[in-house]
Amino acid sequence: MRTIDWVDGRIIAVEQTLLPEVVTTLRIDTVDQLVDAIKRLAIRGAPALGVAGALGVALAARGTGDVRVEAARLRAARPTAVNLAWGVDKVLARLDDGPDAVVAEAVGVLEDDIRRNRALGFRGARWLVDRLGGGPVNVQTHCNAGALACVEWGTALGVVRALQETAALGHVYVDETRPLLQGSRLTAWELARMGIAHTVVVDSAGPTVIARGMADAVVVGADRIAANGDVVNKIGTYPLALAAARAGIPFVVAAPESTIDLATPDGTLVEIEVRDPAEIVGDRATPALNFAFDVTPADLVTAIVTDERIICGQPLG
Ligand code: MRU
């Protein structure tokens, strides 16, 4: 099943807020509907947001509104993951060539996502097995960087899946990833469907899993990688990187090239989404600060694995 697809001139996407209890899809015909789905995280995950941005411009180009205005609204729906703006801009560049060219470009972005993530998954798996001197590799991961965050093949979970397919995977530890539980709801669901042995731990237990030697590597995705190699990812990633450095195990970031943002010099300059406090405290009057992402400094990142290369310390440009 594709997480997001273009079928008969509309977007079909898995409704991720209802998983894992309810597996259902959304039919999206307008940019308004798409912006709503993105804002409430029914469609989420950096590469999937890139595809959504691309397909959203296709919807706009087939509609009657001002395509550039619609594109600007889409771009602003979620600011942290650079892929959304990347997908919008890539397809918008074809606007002068007419609606058919715009749709073809958007569908190209969608198809490319599968190919690129598959490539980075196997590249990352090979790198880990080489680095660790063989398998089985026990992995700690965070949030959901699986097929649900992409089209069909994940980034961090793409590496896990490639390890499984090459008989080099041990056990996977999954942070539950508060507050929306993308780890225990989405990643655990995906791993179960793939028949991969896994255990969910609370976010604050991730560093202990690492310190106790239960994980051989941390593998996560990214929402934006700044020009200096700083990695912006779901809140709670940074403590895993600190723990990995202390334990001397690799901290690996798996992301397509479209997640690298050379226009942003370092991670401190990235706009971090601050989401509704109600996601933490419900309707209680307690003050709450709900950062959605954190910044892992480049010096804590052992390797960035993309669809084209492995970056270990060298400049990204
Ligand atoms: O808020 P979300 O669910 O969109 O956050 C997703 C993440 O942080 C993922 O780890 C990241 O996008 C990488 S997905 C391949």
mmCIF file with all atom_site columns, C-alpha atoms and ligand atoms in Angstrom, residues 41 44-47 49 78 142-146 149-150 155-156 182 221-223 233-234 293, ligand 1:
data_model
loop_
_atom_site.group_PDB
_atom_site.id
_atom_site.type_symbol
_atom_site.label_atom_id
_atom_site.label_alt_id
_atom_site.label_comp_id
_atom_site.label_asym_id
_atom_site.label_entity_id
_atom_site.label_seq_id
_atom_site.pdbx_PDB_ins_code
_atom_site.Cartn_x
_atom_site.Cartn_y
_atom_site.Cartn_z
_atom_site.occupancy
_atom_site.B_iso_or_equiv
_atom_site.pdbx_formal_charge
_atom_site.auth_seq_id
_atom_site.auth_comp_id
_atom_site.auth_asym_id
_atom_site.auth_atom_id
_atom_site.pdbx_PDB_model_num
ATOM   1  C CA . LEU A 1 41  ? -0.692 15.306 10.664 1.00 0.00 ? 41  LEU A CA 1
ATOM   2  C CA . ARG A 1 44  ? 3.204  13.568 7.845  1.00 0.00 ? 44  ARG A CA 1
ATOM   3  C CA . GLY A 1 45  ? 6.891  12.643 7.673  1.00 0.00 ? 45  GLY A CA 1
ATOM   4  C CA . ALA A 1 46  ? 9.384  14.690 5.687  1.00 0.00 ? 46  ALA A CA 1
ATOM   5  C CA . PRO A 1 47  ? 9.522  12.767 2.368  1.00 0.00 ? 47  PRO A CA 1
ATOM   6  C CA . LEU A 1 49  ? 5.330  16.002 2.905  1.00 0.00 ? 49  LEU A CA 1
ATOM   7  C CA . ARG A 1 78  ? 4.369  22.989 8.175  1.00 0.00 ? 78  ARG A CA 1
ATOM   8  C CA . HIS A 1 142 ? 12.794 7.215  17.017 1.00 0.00 ? 142 HIS A CA 1
ATOM   9  C CA . CYS A 1 143 ? 9.513  8.589  15.683 1.00 0.00 ? 143 CYS A CA 1
ATOM   10 C CA . ASN A 1 144 ? 8.327  7.113  12.389 1.00 0.00 ? 144 ASN A CA 1
ATOM   11 C CA . ALA A 1 145 ? 10.681 7.205  9.452  1.00 0.00 ? 145 ALA A CA 1
ATOM   12 C CA . GLY A 1 146 ? 9.084  4.295  7.653  1.00 0.00 ? 146 GLY A CA 1
ATOM   13 C CA . ALA A 1 149 ? 6.593  8.900  6.338  1.00 0.00 ? 149 ALA A CA 1
ATOM   14 C CA . CYS A 1 150 ? 7.362  8.380  2.634  1.00 0.00 ? 150 CYS A CA 1
ATOM   15 C CA . THR A 1 155 ? 14.297 6.145  5.349  1.00 0.00 ? 155 THR A CA 1
ATOM   16 C CA . ALA A 1 156 ? 15.475 4.972  8.805  1.00 0.00 ? 156 ALA A CA 1
ATOM   17 C CA . GLN A 1 182 ? 4.414  8.099  16.098 1.00 0.00 ? 182 GLN A CA 1
ATOM   18 C CA . GLY A 1 221 ? 15.344 10.060 9.795  1.00 0.00 ? 221 GLY A CA 1
ATOM   19 C CA . ALA A 1 222 ? 15.514 13.838 9.424  1.00 0.00 ? 222 ALA A CA 1
ATOM   20 C CA . ASP A 1 223 ? 13.220 16.733 8.656  1.00 0.00 ? 223 ASP A CA 1
ATOM   21 C CA . ASN A 1 233 ? 14.386 15.669 13.634 1.00 0.00 ? 233 ASN A CA 1
ATOM   22 C CA . LYS A 1 234 ? 11.509 14.755 15.938 1.00 0.00 ? 234 LYS A CA 1
ATOM   23 C CA . PHE A 1 293 ? 11.620 18.914 16.772 1.00 0.00 ? 293 PHE A CA 1
HETATM 24 O O1 . MRU B 2 .   ? 5.824  15.419 13.032 1.00 0.00 ? 1   MRU B O1 1
HETATM 25 P P1 . MRU B 2 .   ? 6.118  14.343 12.044 1.00 0.00 ? 1   MRU B P1 1
HETATM 26 O O2 . MRU B 2 .   ? 5.436  13.066 12.358 1.00 0.00 ? 1   MRU B O2 1
HETATM 27 O O3 . MRU B 2 .   ? 5.912  14.788 10.624 1.00 0.00 ? 1   MRU B O3 1
HETATM 28 O O4 . MRU B 2 .   ? 7.672  14.099 12.245 1.00 0.00 ? 1   MRU B O4 1
HETATM 29 C C1 . MRU B 2 .   ? 8.316  13.130 11.469 1.00 0.00 ? 1   MRU B C1 1
HETATM 30 C C2 . MRU B 2 .   ? 9.730  12.935 11.858 1.00 0.00 ? 1   MRU B C2 1
HETATM 31 O O5 . MRU B 2 .   ? 10.278 13.637 12.674 1.00 0.00 ? 1   MRU B O5 1
HETATM 32 C C3 . MRU B 2 .   ? 10.471 11.901 11.122 1.00 0.00 ? 1   MRU B C3 1
HETATM 33 O O6 . MRU B 2 .   ? 11.423 11.294 11.934 1.00 0.00 ? 1   MRU B O6 1
HETATM 34 C C4 . MRU B 2 .   ? 11.172 12.612 9.952  1.00 0.00 ? 1   MRU B C4 1
HETATM 35 O O7 . MRU B 2 .   ? 10.230 13.285 9.167  1.00 0.00 ? 1   MRU B O7 1
HETATM 36 C C5 . MRU B 2 .   ? 11.893 11.692 9.111  1.00 0.00 ? 1   MRU B C5 1
HETATM 37 S S1 . MRU B 2 .   ? 10.732 10.781 8.176  1.00 0.00 ? 1   MRU B S1 1
HETATM 38 C C6 . MRU B 2 .   ? 11.426 9.828  7.034  1.00 0.00 ? 1   MRU B C6 1
#
